[in-house]
XYZ file of C-alpha atoms in Angstrom:
462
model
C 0.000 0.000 0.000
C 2.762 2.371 0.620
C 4.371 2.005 -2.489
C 1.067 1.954 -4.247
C 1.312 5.695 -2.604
C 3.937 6.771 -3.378
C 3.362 5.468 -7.141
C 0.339 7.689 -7.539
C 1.642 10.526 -5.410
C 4.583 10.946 -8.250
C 2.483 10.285 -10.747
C 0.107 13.245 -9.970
C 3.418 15.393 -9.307
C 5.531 15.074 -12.243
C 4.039 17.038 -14.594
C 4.437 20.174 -12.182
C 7.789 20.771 -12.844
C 9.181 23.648 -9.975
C 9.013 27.508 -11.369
C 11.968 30.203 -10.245
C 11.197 31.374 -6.852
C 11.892 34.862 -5.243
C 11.693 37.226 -2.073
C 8.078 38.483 -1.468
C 7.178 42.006 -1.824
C 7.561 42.357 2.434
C 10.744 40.302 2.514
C 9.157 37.403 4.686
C 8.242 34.694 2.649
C 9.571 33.175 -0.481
C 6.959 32.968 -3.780
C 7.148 31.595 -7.407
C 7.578 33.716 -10.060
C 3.775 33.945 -10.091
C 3.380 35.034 -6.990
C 1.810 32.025 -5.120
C 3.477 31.443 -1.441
C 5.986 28.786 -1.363
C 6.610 26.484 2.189
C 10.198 25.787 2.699
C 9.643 22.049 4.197
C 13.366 20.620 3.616
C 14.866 17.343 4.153
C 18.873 17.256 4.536
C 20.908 14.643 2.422
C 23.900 16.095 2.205
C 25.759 13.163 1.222
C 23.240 12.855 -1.734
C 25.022 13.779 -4.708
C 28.551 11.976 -3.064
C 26.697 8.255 -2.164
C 23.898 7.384 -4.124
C 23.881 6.113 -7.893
C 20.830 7.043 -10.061
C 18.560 3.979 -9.102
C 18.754 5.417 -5.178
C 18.660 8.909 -5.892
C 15.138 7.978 -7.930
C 13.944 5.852 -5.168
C 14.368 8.323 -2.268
C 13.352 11.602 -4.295
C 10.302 9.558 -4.805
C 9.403 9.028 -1.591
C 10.447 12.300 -0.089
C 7.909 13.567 -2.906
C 4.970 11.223 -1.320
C 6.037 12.341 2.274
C 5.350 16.548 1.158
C 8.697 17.922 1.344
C 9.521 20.492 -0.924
C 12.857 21.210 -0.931
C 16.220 18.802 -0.638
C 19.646 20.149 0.948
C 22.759 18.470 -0.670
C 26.542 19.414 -1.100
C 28.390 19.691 -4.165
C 31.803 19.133 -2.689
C 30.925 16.700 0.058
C 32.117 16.426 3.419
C 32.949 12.869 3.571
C 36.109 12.557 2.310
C 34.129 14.198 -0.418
C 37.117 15.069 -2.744
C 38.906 11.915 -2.959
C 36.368 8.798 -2.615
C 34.593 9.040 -5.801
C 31.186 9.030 -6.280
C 29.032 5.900 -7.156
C 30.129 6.167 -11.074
C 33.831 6.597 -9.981
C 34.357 10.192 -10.450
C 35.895 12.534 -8.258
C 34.683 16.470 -8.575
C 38.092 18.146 -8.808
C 41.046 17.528 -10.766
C 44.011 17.389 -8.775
C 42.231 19.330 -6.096
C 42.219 21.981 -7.994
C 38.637 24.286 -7.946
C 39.374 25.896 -11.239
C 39.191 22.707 -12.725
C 35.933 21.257 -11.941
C 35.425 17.478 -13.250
C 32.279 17.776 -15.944
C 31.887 13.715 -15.401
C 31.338 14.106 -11.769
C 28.732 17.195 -12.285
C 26.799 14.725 -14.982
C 25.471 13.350 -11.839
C 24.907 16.414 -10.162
C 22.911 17.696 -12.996
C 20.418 14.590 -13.386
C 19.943 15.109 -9.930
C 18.970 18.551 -10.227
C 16.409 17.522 -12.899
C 14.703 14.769 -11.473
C 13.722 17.069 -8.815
C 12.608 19.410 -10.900
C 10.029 16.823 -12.598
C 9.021 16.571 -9.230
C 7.713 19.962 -8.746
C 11.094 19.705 -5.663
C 14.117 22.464 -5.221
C 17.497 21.434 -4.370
C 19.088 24.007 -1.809
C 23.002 23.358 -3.316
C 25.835 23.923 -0.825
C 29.113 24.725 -3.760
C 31.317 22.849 -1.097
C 31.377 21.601 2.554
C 33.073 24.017 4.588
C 36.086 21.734 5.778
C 37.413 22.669 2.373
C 37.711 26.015 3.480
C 38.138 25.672 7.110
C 39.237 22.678 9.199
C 38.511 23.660 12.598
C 38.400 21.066 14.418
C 36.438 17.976 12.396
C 36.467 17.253 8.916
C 39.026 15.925 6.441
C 39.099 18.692 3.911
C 41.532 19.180 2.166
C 41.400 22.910 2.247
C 41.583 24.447 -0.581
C 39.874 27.582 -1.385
C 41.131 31.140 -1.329
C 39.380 34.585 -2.280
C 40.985 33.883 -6.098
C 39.522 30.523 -7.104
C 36.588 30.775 -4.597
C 34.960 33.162 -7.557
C 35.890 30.813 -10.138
C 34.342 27.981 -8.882
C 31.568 30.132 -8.044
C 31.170 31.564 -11.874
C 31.685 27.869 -12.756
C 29.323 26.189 -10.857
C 26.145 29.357 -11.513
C 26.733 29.504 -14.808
C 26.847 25.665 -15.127
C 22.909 25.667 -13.460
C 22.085 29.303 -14.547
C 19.174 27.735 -16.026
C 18.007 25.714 -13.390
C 15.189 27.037 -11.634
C 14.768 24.450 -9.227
C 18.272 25.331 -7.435
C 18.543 27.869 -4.299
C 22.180 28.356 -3.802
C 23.441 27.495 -0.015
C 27.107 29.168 0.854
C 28.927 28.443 3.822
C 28.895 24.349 4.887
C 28.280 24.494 8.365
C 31.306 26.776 9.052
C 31.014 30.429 11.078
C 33.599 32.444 9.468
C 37.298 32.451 11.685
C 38.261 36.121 12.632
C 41.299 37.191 10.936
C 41.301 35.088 7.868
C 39.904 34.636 4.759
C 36.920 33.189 5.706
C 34.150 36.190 4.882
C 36.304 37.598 1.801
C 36.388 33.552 0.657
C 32.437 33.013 1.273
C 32.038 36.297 -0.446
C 33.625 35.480 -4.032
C 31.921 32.779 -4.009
C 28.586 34.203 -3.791
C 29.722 36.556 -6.007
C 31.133 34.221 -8.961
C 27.753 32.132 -8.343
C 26.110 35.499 -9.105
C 27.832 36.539 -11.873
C 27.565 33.051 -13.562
C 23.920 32.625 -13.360
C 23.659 36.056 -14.951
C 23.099 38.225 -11.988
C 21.900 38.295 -9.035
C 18.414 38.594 -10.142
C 18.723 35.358 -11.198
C 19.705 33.776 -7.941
C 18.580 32.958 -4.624
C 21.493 32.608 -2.026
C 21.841 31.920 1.902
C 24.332 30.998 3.983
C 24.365 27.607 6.233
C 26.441 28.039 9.652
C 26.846 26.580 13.018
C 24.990 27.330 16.164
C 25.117 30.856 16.921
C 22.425 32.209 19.313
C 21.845 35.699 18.608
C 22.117 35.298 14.534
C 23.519 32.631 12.002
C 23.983 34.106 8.591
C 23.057 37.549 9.328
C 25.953 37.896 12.618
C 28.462 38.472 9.011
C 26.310 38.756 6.066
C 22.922 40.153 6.742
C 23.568 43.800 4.188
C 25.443 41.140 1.325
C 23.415 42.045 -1.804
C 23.811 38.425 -2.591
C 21.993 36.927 0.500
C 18.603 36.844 -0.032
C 17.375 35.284 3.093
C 18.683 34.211 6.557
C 19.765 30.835 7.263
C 19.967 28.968 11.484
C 21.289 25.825 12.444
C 20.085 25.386 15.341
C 21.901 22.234 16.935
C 20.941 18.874 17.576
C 19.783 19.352 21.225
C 16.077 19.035 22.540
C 16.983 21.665 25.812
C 17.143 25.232 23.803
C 14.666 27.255 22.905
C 15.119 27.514 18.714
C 12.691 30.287 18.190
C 15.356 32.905 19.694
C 17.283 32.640 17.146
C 13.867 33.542 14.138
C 13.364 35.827 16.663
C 16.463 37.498 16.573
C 16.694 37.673 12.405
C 12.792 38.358 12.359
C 13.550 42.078 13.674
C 16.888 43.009 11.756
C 16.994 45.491 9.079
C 16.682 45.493 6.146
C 14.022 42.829 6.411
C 14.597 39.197 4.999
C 13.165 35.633 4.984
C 14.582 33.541 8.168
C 14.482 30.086 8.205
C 16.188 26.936 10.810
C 17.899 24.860 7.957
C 19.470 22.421 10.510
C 17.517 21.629 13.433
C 17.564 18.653 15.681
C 17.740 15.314 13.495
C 15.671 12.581 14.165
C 17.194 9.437 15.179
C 20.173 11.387 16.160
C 22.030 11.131 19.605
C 20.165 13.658 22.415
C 22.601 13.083 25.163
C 21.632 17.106 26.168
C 18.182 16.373 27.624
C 18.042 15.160 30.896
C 15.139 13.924 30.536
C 15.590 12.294 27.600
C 18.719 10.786 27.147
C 19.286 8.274 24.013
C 18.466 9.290 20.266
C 15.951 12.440 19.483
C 12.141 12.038 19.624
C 9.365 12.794 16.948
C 7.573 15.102 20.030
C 11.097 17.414 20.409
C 11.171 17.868 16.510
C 7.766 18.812 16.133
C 8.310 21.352 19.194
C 11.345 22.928 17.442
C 9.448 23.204 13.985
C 6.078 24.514 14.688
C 8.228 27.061 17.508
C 10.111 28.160 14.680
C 7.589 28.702 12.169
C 5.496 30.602 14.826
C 8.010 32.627 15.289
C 8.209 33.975 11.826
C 10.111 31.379 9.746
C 8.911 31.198 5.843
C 9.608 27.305 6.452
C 11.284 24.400 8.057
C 14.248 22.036 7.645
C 13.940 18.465 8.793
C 16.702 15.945 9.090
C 17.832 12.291 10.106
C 20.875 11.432 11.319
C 20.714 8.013 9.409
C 19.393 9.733 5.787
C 21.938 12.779 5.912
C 25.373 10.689 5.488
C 23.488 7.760 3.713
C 24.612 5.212 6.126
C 24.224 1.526 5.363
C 26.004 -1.454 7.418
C 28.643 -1.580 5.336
C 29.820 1.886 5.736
C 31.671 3.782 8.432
C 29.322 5.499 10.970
C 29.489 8.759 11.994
C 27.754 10.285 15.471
C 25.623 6.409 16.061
C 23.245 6.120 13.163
C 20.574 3.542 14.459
C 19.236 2.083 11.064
C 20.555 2.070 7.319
C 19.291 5.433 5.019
C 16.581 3.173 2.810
C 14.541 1.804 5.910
C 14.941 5.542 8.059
C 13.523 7.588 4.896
C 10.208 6.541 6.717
C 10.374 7.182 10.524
C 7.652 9.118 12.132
C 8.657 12.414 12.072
C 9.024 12.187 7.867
C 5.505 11.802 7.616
C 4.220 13.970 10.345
C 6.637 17.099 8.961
C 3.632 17.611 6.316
C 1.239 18.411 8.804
C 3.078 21.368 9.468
C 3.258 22.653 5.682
C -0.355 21.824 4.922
C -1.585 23.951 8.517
C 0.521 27.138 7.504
C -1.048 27.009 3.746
C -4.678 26.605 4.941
C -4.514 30.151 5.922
C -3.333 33.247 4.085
C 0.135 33.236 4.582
C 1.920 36.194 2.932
C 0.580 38.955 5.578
C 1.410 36.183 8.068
C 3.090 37.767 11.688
C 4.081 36.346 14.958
C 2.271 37.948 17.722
C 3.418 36.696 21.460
C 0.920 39.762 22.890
C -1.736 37.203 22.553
C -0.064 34.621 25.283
C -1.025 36.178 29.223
C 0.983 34.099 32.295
C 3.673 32.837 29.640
C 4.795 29.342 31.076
C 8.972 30.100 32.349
C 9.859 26.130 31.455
C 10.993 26.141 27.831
C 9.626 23.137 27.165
C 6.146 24.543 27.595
C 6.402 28.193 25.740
C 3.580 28.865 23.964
C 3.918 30.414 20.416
C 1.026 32.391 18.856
C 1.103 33.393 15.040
C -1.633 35.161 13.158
C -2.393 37.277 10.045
C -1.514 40.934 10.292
C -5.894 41.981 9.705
C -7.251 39.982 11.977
C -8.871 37.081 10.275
C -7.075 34.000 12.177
C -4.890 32.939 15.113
C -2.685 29.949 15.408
C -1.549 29.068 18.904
C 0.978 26.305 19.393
C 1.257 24.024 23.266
C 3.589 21.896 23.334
C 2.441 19.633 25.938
C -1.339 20.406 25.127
C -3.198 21.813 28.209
C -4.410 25.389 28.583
C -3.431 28.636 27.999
C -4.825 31.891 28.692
C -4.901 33.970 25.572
C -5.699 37.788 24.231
C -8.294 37.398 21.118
C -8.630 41.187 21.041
C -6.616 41.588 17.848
C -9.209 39.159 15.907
C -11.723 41.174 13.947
C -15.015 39.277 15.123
C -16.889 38.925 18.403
C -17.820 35.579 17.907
C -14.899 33.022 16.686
C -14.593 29.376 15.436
C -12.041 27.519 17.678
C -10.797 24.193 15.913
C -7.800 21.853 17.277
C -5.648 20.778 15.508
C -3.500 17.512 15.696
C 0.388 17.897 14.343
C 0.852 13.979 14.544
C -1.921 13.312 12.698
C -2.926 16.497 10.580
C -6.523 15.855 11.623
C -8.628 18.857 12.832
C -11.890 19.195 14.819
C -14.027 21.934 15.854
C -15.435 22.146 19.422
C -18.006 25.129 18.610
C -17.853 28.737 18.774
C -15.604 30.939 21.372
C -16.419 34.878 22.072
C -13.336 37.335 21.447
C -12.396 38.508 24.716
C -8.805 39.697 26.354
C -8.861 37.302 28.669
C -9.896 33.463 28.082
C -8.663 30.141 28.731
C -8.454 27.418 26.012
C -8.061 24.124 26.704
C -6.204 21.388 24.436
C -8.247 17.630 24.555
C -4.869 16.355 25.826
C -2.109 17.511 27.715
C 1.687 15.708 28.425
C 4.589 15.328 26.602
C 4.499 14.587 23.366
C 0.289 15.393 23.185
C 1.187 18.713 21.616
C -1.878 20.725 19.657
C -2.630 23.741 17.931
C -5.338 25.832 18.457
C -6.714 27.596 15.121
C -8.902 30.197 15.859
C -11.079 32.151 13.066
C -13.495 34.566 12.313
C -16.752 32.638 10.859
C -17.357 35.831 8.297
C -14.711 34.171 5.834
C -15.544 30.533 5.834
C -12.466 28.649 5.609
C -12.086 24.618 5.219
C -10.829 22.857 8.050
C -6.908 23.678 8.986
C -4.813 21.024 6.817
C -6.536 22.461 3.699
C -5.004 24.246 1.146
C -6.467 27.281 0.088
C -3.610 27.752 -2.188
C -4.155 24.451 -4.343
């Protein structure tokens, strides 16, 4: 039966092949070229392009497709020993190291990659390189080997090679914070740059950075007034005990405005020896906290990852951080089918004029576990509240443009929603959740009756 899904799922989907996106008019959101709001719902394979052959690369943009996700993360220049083991055809993607001298036979693969996921209506955010080839620090096997001077030729290379690509959203950086006093910035830089210039300007690009854990900012702490960075990019760590939304929060009020998304959050299935409480590998229950958190907080979207599907593991290869399972039989752990429910909530109501607004929370719970996120559009129409261990909360409604309001709840395991009946708008009222406990997270949707909306989970935008 699941096949038989997934069969019909690509079926329906291939013949919407993905059109150019671009910043919105308000700088929050990313659209098509046509306007129509587009959810960032990513899943992270960076070892992608460096592990699988064309018969695996089929098989798991296929069911990635089937599971909702819309965009894929991979690296060019991978960080596995990316520039010396070749790939599955036997090709390496330098020649002699070199990054002025790409190898075309290598970037064959790269390219039917690129357009198998654009068959499939899917984006694939590119990283150029892994950032061990520009920075050691202290993991990774590089070899380094970029400076300012061939950064921008690679870069010219590589945009002019997929200048025509619409389906690609270029991703500097590799999980590296630029070292003071070095090359670091002035390297990340020309590369943007020569990405720019070879995909015919940077109208015809759209460009973030990926770093490590930074509380207070990620891409915009060195980058935020680059021409070339369209939007802000977190990675958030892969602990349950921090509260993610600081950091949206943070980008969310920085000027000149710009799309802010978490592009590596906690992985499922990966080691969560941080949480007292829940020591052992990552749960569905923390990752859906984290997302919906981040999303209320202002994100355009939401990257999801598993330890076991990012490096590809299978038995017979060397693990890194404790995998639990090989790449084929993770693609469908709980969390990858649950990450849709988040997607299809956010596009059942308008989205573009979409704000976070924590005025409606009274008596804000201190445990961070429990914070309660409230999102809403910026006239009034709806309210989204998220608890993450159900319950109540006592909430302002005064900024909804009705007296009388249709309360539904609504189920991020499931994607199933229910209405209970009619509230009254008031600045003061408690809502209850059915459940309440770990893990029996809800949201509450709340909306005026004059518009008439389908059920949250139900795309308006379809």
């Amino acid at each position: 039966m699941r096949l038989c899904m997934i069969f019909l799922s690509v079926i329906t989907s291939l013949s919407v092949e993905a059109q150019r996106l671009e910043v919105s008019e308000n700088g929050r959101f990313l659209v098509t070229e046509f306007g129509d709001p587009f959810f960032w719902l990513a899943d992270t394979a960076w070892e992608l392009l460096h592990r699988c052959d064309r018969e695996e690369v089929i098989h798991y943009l296929d069911v990635r497709l089937a599971q909702g996700f819309t965009v894929i993360q991979t690296v060019a220049l991978a960080e596995l020993d990316g520039l010396h083991t070749p790939n599955s055809y036997g090709e390496t993607p330098l020649i002699g190291d070199d990054p002025t001298t790409p190898n075309p036979a290598y970037f064959e693969h790269v390219d039917f990659v690129i357009r198998e996921a654009k068959k499939r209506g899917m984006y694939v955010a590119l990283l150029p390189t892994w950032g061990d080839k520009v920075n050691l620090k202290s993991w990774g096997v590089g070899p380094v080997v970029f400076d300012p001077s061939n950064a921008h030729k690679y870069g010219r290379w590589i945009g002019d090679r997929y200048a025509d690509r619409d389906n690609v959203i270029w991703v500097i950086g590799g999980d590296r914070n630029p070292r003071a006093n070095s090359d670091d910035i002035e390297i990340w830089n020309q590369m943007a740059l020569g990405i720019a210039e070879g995909a015919g300007g940077m109208d015809r690009t759209l460009m973030s950075y990926h770093p490590q854990p930074k509380q207070g900012g990620g891409s915009s702490t060195w980058f935020h007034e680059e021409a070339w960075l369209d939007f802000n990019m977190h990675q958030t760590g892969h602990c349950a005990n921090q509260g993610t939304y600081k950091y949206i929060d943070h980008d969310y009020m920085l000027s000149p405005t710009k799309p802010v998304i978490d592009a590596e959050p906690l992985y499922e299935d990966h080691p969560n020896c941080f949480n007292a409480r829940d020591l052992g590998h990552s749960s569905a229950r923390d990752i859906r906290r984290i997302m919906y958190w981040n999303v209320f907080a202002g994100a355009f979207g939401q990257s999801y990852g598993c330890h076991d599907v990012w490096q590809i593991y299978t038995l017979d290869r060397k693990p890194i951080n404790q995998p639990l399972r090989p790449w084929k039989e993770a693609l469908d752990l709980p969390m990858a089918d649950q990450v849709v429910h988040l997607k299809n909530l956010m596009l059942s109501r308008p989205f573009l004029d979409r704000i976070p607004d924590q005025s409606m929370i009274i008596n804000q719970a201190s445990e961070f576990e429990r914070t309660v996120r409230a999102t809403r559009d910026k006239t009034g129409t709806y309210a989204m509240v998220y608890l993450p261990e159900g319950g109540s909360a006592d909430l302002n409604l005064s900024s909804l443009q009705s007296e009388d309001l249709t309360l539904w709840f609504y189920d991020p395991r499931t994607g199933n929603a229910y209405s209970p009946g009619a509230i009254s708008r008031s600045d003061m009222i408690t809502l209850t959740a059915p459940t309440s406990g770990r893990g029996h997270d809800w949201i509450l949707v709340i909306d005026i009756p004059e518009v008439n909306r389908a059920a949250p989970g139900i795309s308006m935008y379809d």
